[in-house]
Short mmCIF file of C-alpha atoms in Angstrom, two decimals:
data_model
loop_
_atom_site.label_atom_id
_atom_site.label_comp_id
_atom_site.label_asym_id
_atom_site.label_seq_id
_atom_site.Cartn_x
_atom_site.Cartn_y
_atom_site.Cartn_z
CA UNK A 2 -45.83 185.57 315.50
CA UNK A 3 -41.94 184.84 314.73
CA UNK A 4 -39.52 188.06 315.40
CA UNK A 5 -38.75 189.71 312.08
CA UNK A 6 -35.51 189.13 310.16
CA UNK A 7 -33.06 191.50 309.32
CA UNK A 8 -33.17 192.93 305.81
CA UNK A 9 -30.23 193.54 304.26
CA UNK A 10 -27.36 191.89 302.08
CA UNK A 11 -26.82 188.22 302.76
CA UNK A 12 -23.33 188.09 303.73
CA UNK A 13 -20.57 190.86 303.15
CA UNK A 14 -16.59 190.49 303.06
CA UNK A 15 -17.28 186.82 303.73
CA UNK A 16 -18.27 187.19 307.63
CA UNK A 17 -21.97 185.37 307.76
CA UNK A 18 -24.76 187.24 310.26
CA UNK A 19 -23.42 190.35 309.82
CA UNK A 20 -26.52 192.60 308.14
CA UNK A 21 -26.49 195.09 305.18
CA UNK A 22 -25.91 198.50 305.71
CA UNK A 23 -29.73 200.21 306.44
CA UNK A 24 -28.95 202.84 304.46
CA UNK A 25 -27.14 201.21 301.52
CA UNK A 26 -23.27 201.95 303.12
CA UNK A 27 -20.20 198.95 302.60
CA UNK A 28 -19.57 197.25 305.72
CA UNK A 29 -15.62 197.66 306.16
CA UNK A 30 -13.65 194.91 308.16
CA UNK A 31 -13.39 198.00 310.96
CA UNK A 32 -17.47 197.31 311.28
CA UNK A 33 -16.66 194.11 312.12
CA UNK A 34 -15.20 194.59 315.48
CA UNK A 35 -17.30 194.63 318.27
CA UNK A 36 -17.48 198.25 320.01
CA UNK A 37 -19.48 198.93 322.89
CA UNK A 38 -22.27 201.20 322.61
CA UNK A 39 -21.51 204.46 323.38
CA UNK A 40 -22.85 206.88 326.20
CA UNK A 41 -24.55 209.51 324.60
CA UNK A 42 -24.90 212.73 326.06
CA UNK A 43 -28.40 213.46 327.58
CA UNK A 44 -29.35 216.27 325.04
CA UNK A 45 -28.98 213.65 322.40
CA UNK A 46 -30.31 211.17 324.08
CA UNK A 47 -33.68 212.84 324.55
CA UNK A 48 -33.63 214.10 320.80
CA UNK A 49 -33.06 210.04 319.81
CA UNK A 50 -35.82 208.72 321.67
CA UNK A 51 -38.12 211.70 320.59
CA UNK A 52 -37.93 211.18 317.01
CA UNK A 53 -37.88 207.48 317.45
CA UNK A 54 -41.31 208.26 319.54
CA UNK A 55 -42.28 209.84 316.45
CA UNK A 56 -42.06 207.34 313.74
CA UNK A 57 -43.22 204.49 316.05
CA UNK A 58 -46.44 204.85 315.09
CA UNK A 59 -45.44 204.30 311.46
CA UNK A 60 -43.68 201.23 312.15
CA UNK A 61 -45.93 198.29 311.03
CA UNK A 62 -46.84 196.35 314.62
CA UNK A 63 -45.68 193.14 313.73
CA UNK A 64 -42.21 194.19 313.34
CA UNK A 65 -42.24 195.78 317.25
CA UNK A 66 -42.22 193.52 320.18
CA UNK A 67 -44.94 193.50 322.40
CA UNK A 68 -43.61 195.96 324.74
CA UNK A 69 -42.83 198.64 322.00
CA UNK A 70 -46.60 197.82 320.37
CA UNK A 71 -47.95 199.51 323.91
CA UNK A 72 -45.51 202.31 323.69
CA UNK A 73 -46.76 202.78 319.96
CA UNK A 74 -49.96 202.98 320.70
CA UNK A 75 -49.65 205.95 323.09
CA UNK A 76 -50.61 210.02 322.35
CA UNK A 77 -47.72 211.32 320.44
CA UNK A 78 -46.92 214.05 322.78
CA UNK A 79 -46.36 211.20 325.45
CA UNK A 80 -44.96 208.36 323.70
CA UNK A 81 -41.24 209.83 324.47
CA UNK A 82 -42.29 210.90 327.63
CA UNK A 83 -44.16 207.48 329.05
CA UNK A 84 -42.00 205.03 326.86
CA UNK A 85 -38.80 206.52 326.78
CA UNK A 86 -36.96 203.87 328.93
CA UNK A 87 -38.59 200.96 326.52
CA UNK A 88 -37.62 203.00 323.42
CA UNK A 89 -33.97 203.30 324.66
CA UNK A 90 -33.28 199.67 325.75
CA UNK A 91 -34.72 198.38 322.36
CA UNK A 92 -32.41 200.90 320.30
CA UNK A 93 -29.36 199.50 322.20
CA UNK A 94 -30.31 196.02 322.20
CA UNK A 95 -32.33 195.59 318.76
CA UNK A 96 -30.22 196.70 315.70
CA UNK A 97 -33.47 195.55 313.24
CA UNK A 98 -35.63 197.96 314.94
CA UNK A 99 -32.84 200.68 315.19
CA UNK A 100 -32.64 199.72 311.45
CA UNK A 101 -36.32 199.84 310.61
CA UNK A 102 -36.93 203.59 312.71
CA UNK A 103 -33.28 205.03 310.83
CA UNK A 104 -34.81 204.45 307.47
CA UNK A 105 -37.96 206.43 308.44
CA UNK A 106 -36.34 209.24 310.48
CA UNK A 107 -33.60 209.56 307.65
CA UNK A 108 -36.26 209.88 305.41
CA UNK A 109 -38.44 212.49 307.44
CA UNK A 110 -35.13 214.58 308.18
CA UNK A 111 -34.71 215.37 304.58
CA UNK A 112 -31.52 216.67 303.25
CA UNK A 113 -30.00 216.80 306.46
CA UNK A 114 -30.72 212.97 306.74
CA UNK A 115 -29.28 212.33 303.62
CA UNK A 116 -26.11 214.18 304.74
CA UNK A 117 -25.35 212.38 307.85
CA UNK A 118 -25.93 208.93 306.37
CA UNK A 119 -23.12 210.38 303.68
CA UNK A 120 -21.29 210.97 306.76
CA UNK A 121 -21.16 215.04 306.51
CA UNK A 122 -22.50 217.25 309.17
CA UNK A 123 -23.96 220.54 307.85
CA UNK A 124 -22.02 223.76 309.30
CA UNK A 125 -25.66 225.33 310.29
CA UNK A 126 -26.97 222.02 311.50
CA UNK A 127 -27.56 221.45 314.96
CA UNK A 128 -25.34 219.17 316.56
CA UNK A 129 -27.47 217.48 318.78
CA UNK A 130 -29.79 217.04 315.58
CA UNK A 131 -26.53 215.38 313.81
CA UNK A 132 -25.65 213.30 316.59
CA UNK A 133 -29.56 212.00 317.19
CA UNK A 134 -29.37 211.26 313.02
CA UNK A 135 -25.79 209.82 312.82
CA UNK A 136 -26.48 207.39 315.96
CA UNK A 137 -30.01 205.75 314.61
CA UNK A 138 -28.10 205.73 310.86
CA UNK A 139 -24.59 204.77 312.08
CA UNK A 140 -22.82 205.54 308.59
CA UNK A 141 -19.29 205.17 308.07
CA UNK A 142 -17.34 207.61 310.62
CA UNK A 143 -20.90 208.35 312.57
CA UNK A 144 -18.81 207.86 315.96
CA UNK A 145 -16.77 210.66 314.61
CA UNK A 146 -19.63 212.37 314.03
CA UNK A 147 -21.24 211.69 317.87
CA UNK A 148 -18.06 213.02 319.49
CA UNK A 149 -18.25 216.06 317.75
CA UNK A 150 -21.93 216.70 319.01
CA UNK A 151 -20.92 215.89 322.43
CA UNK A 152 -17.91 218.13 322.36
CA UNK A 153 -20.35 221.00 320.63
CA UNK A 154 -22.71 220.08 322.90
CA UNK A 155 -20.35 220.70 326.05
CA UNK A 156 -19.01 223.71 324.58
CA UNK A 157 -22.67 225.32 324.06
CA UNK A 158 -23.48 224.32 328.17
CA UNK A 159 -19.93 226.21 328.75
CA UNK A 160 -20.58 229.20 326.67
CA UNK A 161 -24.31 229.24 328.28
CA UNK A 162 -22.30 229.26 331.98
CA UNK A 163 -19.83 231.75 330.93
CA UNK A 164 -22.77 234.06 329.51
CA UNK A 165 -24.64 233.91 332.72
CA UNK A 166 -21.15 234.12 335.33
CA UNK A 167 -20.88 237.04 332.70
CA UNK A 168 -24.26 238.24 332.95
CA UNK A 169 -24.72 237.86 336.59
CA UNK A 170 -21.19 239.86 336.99
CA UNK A 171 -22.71 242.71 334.87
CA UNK A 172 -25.58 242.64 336.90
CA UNK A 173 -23.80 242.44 340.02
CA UNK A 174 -21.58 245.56 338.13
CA UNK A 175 -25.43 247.69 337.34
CA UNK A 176 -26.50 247.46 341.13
CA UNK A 177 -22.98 248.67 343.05
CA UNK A 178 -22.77 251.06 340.46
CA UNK A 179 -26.42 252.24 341.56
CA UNK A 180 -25.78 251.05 344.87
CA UNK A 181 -23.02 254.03 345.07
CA UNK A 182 -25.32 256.39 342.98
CA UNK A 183 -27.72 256.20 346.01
CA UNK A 184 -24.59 256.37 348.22
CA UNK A 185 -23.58 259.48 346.86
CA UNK A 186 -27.25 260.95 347.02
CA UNK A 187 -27.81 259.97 350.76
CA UNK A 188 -24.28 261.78 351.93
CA UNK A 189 -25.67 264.83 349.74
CA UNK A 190 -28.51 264.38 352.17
CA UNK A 191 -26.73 263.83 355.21
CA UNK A 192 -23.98 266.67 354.28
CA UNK A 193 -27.65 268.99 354.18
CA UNK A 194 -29.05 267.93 357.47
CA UNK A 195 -25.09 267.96 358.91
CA UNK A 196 -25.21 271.99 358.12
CA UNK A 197 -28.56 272.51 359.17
CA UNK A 198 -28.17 270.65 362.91
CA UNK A 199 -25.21 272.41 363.36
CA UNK A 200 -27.35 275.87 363.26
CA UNK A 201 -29.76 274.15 365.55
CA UNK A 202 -27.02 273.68 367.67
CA UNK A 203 -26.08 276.94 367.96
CA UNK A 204 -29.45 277.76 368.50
CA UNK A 205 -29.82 275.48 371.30
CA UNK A 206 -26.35 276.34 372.84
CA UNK A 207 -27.86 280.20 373.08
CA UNK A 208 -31.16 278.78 374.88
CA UNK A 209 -29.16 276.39 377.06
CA UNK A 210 -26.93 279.31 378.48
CA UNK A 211 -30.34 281.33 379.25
CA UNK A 212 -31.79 277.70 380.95
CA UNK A 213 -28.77 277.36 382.92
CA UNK A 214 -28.87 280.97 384.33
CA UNK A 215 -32.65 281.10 385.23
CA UNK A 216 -31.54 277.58 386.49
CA UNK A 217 -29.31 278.68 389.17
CA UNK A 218 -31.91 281.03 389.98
CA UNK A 219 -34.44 278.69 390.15
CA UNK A 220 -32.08 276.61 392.19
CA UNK A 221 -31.38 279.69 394.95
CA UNK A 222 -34.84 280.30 395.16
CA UNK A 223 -35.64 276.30 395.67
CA UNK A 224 -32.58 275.98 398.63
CA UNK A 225 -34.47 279.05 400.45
CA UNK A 226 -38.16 277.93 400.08
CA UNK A 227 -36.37 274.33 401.07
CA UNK A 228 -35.18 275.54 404.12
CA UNK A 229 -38.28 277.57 405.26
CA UNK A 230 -40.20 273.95 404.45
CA UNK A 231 -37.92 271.50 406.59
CA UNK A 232 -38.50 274.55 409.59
CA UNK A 233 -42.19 274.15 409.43
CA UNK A 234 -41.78 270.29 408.93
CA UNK A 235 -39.96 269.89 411.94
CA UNK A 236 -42.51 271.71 414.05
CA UNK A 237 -45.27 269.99 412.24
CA UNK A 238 -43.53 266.91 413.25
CA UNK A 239 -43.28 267.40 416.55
CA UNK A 240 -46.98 268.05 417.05
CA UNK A 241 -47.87 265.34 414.88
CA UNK A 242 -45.65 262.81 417.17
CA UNK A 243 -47.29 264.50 420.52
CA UNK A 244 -50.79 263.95 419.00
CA UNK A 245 -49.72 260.49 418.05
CA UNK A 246 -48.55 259.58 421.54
CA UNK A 247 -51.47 260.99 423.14
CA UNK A 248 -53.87 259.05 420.83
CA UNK A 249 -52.38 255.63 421.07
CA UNK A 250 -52.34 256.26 424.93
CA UNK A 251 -56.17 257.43 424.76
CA UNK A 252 -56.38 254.33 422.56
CA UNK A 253 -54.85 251.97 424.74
CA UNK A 254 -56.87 253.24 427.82
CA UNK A 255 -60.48 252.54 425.68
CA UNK A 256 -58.80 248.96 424.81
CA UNK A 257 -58.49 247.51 427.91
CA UNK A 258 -61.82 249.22 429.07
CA UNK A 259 -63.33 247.27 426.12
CA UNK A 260 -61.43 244.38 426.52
CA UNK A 261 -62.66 244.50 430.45
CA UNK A 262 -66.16 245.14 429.25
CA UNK A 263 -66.13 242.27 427.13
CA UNK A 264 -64.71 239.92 429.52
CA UNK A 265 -67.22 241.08 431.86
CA UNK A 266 -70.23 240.49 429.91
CA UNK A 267 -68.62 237.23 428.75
CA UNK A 268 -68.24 235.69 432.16
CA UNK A 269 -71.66 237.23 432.81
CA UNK A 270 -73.52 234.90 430.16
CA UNK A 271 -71.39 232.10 430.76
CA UNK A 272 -71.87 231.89 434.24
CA UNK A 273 -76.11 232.86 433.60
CA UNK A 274 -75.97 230.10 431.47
CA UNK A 275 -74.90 227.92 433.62
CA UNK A 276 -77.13 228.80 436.38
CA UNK A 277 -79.94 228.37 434.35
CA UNK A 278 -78.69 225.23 433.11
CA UNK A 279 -78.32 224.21 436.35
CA UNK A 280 -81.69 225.76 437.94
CA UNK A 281 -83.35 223.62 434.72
CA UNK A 282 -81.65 220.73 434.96
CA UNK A 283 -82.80 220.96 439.08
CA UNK A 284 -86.75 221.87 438.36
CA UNK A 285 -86.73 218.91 435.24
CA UNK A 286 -85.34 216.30 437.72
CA UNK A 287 -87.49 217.14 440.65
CA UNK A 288 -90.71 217.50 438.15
CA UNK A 289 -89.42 213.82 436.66
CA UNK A 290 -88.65 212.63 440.19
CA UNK A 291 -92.15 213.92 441.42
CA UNK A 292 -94.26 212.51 438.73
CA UNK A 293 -92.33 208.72 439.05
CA UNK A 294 -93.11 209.01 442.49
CA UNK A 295 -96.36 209.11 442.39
CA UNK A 296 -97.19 206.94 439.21
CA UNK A 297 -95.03 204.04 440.87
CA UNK A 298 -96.40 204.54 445.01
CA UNK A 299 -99.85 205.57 443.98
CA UNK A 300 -100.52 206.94 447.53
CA UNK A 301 -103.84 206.76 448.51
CA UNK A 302 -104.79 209.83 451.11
CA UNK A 303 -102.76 209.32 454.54
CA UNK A 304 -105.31 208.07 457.86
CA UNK A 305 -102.95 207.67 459.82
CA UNK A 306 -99.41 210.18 461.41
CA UNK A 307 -95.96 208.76 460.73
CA UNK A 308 -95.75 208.76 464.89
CA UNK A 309 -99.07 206.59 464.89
CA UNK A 310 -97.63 204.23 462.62
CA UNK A 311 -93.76 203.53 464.64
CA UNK A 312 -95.74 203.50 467.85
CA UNK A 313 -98.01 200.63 466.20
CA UNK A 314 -94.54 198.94 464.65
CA UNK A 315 -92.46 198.98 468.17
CA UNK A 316 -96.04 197.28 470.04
CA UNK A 317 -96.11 194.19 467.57
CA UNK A 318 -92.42 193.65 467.41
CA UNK A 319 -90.00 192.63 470.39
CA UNK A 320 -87.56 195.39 470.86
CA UNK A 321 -84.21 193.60 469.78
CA UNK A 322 -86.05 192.58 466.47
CA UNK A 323 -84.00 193.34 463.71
CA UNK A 324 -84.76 195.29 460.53
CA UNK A 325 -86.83 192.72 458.34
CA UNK A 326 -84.42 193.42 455.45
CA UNK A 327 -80.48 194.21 455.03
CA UNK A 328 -79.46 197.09 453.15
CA UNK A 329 -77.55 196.30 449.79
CA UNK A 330 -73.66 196.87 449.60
CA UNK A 331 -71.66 198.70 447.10
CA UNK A 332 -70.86 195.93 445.25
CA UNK A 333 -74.17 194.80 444.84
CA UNK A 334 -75.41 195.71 441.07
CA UNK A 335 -78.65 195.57 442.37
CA UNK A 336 -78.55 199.01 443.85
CA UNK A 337 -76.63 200.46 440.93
CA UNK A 338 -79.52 199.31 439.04
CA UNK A 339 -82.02 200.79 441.52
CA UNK A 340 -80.26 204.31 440.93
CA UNK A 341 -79.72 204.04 437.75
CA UNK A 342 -83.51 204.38 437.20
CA UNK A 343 -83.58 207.86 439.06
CA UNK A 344 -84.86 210.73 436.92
CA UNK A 345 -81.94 212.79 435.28
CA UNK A 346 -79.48 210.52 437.46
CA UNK A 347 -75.87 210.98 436.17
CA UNK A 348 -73.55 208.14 436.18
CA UNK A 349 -69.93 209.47 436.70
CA UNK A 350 -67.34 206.75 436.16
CA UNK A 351 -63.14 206.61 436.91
CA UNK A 352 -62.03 204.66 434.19
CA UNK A 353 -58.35 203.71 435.34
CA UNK A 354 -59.79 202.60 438.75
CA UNK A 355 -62.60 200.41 436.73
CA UNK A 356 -61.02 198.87 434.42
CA UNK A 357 -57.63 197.71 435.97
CA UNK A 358 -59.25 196.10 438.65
CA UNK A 359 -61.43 193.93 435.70
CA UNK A 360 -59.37 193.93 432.62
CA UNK A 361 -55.70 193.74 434.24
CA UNK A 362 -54.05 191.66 431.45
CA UNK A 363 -55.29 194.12 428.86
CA UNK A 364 -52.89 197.15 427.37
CA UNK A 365 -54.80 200.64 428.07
CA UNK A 366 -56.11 200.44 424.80
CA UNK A 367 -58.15 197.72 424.66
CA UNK A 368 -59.00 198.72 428.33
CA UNK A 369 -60.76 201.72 427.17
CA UNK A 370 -62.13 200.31 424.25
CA UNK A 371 -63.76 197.77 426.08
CA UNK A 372 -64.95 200.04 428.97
CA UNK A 373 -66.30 202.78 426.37
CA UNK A 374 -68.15 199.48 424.41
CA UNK A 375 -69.69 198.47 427.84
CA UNK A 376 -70.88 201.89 429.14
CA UNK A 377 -72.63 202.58 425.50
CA UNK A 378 -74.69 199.64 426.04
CA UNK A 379 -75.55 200.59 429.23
CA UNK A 380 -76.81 204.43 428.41
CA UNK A 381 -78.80 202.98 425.74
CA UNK A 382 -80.06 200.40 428.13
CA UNK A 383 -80.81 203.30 430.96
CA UNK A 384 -80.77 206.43 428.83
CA UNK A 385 -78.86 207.82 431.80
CA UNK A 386 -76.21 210.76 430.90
CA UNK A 387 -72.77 208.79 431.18
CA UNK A 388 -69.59 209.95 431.54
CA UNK A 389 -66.26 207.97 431.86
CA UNK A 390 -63.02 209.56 432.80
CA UNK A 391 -59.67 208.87 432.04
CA UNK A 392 -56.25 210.07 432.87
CA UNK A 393 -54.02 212.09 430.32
CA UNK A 394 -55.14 213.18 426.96
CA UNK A 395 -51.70 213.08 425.83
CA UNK A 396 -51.01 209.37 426.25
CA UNK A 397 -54.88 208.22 424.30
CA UNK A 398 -54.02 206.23 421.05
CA UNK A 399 -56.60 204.78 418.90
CA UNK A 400 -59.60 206.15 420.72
CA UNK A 401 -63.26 204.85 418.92
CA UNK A 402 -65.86 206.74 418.06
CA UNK A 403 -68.19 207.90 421.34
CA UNK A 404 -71.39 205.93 421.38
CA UNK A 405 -74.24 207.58 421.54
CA UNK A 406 -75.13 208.76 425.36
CA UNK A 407 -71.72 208.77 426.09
CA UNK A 408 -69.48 211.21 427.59
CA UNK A 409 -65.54 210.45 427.51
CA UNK A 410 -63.43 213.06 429.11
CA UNK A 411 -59.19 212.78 429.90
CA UNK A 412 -57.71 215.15 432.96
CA UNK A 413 -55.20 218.14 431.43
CA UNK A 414 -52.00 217.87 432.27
CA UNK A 415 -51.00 218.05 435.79
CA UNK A 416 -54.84 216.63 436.51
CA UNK A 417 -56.13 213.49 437.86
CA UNK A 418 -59.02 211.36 437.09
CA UNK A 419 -59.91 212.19 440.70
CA UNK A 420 -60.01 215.80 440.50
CA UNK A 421 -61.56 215.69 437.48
CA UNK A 422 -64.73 213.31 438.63
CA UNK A 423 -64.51 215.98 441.97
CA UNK A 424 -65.09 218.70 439.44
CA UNK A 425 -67.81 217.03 437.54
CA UNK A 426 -69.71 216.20 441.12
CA UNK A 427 -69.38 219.86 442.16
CA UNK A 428 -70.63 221.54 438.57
CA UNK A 429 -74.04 219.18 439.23
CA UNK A 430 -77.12 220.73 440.67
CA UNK A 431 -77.94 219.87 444.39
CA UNK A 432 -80.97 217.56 444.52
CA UNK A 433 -79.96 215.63 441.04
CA UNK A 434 -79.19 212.66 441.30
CA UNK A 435 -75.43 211.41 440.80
CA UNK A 436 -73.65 207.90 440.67
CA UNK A 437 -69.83 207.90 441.26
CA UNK A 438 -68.50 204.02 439.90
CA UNK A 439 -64.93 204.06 442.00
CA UNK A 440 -63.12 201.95 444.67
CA UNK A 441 -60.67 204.63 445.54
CA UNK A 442 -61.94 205.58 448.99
CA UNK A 443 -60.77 209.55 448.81
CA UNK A 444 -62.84 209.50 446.01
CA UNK A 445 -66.11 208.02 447.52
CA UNK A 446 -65.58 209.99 450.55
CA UNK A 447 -65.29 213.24 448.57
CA UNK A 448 -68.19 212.73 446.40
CA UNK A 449 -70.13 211.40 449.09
CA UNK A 450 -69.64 215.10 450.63
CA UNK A 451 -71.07 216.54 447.91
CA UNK A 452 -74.48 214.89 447.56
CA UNK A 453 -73.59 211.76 444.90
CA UNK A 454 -74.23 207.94 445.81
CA UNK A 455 -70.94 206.44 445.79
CA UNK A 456 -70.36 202.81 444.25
CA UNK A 457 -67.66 199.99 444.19
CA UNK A 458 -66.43 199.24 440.59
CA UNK A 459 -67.10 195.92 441.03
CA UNK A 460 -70.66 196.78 441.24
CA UNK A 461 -70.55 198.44 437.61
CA UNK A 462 -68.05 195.20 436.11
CA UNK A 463 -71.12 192.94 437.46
CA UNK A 464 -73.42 194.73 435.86
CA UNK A 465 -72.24 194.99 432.12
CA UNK A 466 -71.13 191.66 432.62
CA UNK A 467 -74.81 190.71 432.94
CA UNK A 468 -75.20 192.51 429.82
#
């Protein structure tokens, strides 16, 4: 479908292209300079695209472009609102479809159509109205007519401003003028309660005088009684610090008679509970050592004395004979292993002394480590009660874990190993049996004194080295 032509007179004042006059008007040689299109104020713009929104409908659809045939077929009350942009670049741009829409709203606006296409704005019209007709017209003069809408236009938004700056001034005006009626009332009110505090003053001034004499009174009487107190408080004082001193001696006294008391009973268990520890561990090993005796010599009844039997020995035998076997040394593991299988025995080692004279190269550490590692093999080997002993608690680094059936004790400070294992042979029952592993000779000696079987440490190295 092929854009509609314009309608109009062919050619006027001899200029081709130019178009008739919508509205029937001559087309002077002033229309025939190019003039931009003007910037209408916003009021009139609105009112141009709503009547133009109004008469779109009635505009037949092949003489609107496709855009403007959407727009058309909008509600009426939002064609202007939706399609206002559209409307308003088609007026500028298309003078046949600003032509075809002036003819209709000219024709809807009735006589005040006709009088803006005469070029005449009505004294009662609205300008905005005028401006909206004379711009979709565009009679002779209809710029004319455009800048006197805008300038009514501006001069209505000024006279609205100056009517409210003149409103809000009178209404500013109405509230300090009932601002200071209030005023007025409240220092009325405040004049009234001024009069009437100054009679309770007056009052009070009369009451205060009275206060202030039975005050001093008061005050006499007070200092007196005060006095008579801090007399009695003194003396109660110095009772209450005799009865003090007296009870915190009486106090101290029943202290240290329960604190002796205590200590008493104290050392009394501890040192019954050792006995009987002792007496228990004694009876258990003699009752273990008793019952191994005779389950391993299974002694028939005796026939014969003991003096029957060396008389019998010394006639079979030349007298220089020798015994038939040697007795086993310190050193020999054998024996260690012979008393190692004593009931209850107690195997009582000195660490230092062991394990420098087998593990020399080593650093203490890994000394004790491997002495504690070798003597938990052995008490699970034995189940005898071990106990290794070691010199100064405050040098140990990097101790392991006790095995089981191990015992691993350090001296205190300013103690020996030696006094220590002396201690430990001395705290043991007499009759139990006790193995001392040392090659210090003061040691053996002492511990020999005591009742324990003293043995060389090579005799223990040999032995956990046989695993």
């Amino acid at each position: 479908m092929s854009e509609p032509e314009l309608t109009g007179r062919p050619d006027v004042g001899g200029v081709p292209g130019v178009p008739a006059d919508p509205l029937g008007g001559d087309t002077t040689a002033d229309d025939l300079d190019f003039q931009p299109e003007p910037i209408l104020p916003e009021p009139v713009r609105q009112r141009v695209i709503t009547l133009t929104a109004a008469v779109l409908a009635s505009v037949p659809q092949d003489e609107l472009s496709v855009p403007l045939r959407k727009v058309a077929k909008f509600a009426p009350n939002r064609r202007a609102r939706m399609g206002g942009p559209v409307i308003a670049a088609h007026l500028t741009a298309d003078p046949i479809f600003r032509q075809r829409v002036s003819q209709r709203v000219v024709a809807d606006a009735g006589d005040l159509g006709a009088a803006v296409v005469e070029g005449v704005s009505p004294a009662a019209a609205d300008p905005v109205e005028v401006a909206a007709l004379a711009y979709l017209a565009r009679p002779a003069g209809w710029r004319d007519l455009l800048d006197a809408a805008e300038h009514a236009v501006r001069l209505e938004a000024e006279s609205a401003a100056v009517g409210e700056v003149l409103q809000a001034a009178e209404s500013r005006a109405q509230r300090a003028e009932h601002d200071r009626a209030v005023a007025r009332v409240e220092v009325e009110k405040l004049r009234d309660e001024l009069a009437k505090v100054h009679q309770e003053l007056s009052g009070v001034r009369e009451e205060s005088r009275g206060t202030a004499k039975a005050l001093r009174e008061a005050q006499a009487a007070l200092k007196k009684a005060t006095e008579s107190l801090a007399a009695e408080r003194g003396r109660l004082a110095k009772n209450a610090t005799d009865h003090d001193a007296e009870l915190r001696r009486l106090r101290a006294k029943l202290a240290e008679a329960e604190a002796s008391t205590s200590t008493a009973r104290q050392d009394a268990r501890q040192q019954r509970a050792v006995d009987e520890a002792r007496l228990w561990l004694l009876l258990e090993t003699i009752g273990q050592a008793a019952v191994g005796l005779r389950r391993e010599l299974a002694l028939d009844p005796a026939t014969i004395l003991p003096a029957d039997a060396t008389a019998e020995l010394y006639a079979d035998r030349p007298a220089d004979a020798g015994p038939s076997a040697r007795a086993q040394s310190q050193d020999d593991p054998g024996r260690l292993d012979q008393l190692l299988t004593l009931p209850k025995v107690h195997l009582i080692v000195d660490g230092y002394n062991v394990t420098k004279r087998g593990y020399p190269e080593m650093s203490l550490e890994q000394q004790r480590t491997r002495l504690i590692t070798a003597l938990g093999a052995l008490a699970a080997q034995t189940r005898a009660e071990v106990t290794v002993v070691f010199d100064g608690a405050e040098k140990v680094h990097g101790l392991p874990p006790n095995p089981r059936g191990l015992r691993v004790l350090f001296s205190r400070k300013g103690e020996t190993a030696d006094d220590l294992v002396r201690r430990l042979v001395r705290a043991e029952p007499t009759g139990r049996p006790i193995v001392v592993v040392s090659s210090d000779r003061e040691v053996a000696d002492g511990v020999r004194r005591h009742g324990a079987y003293p043995m060389a440490a090579d005799s223990l190295l040999r032995r956990v080295a046989r695993g």
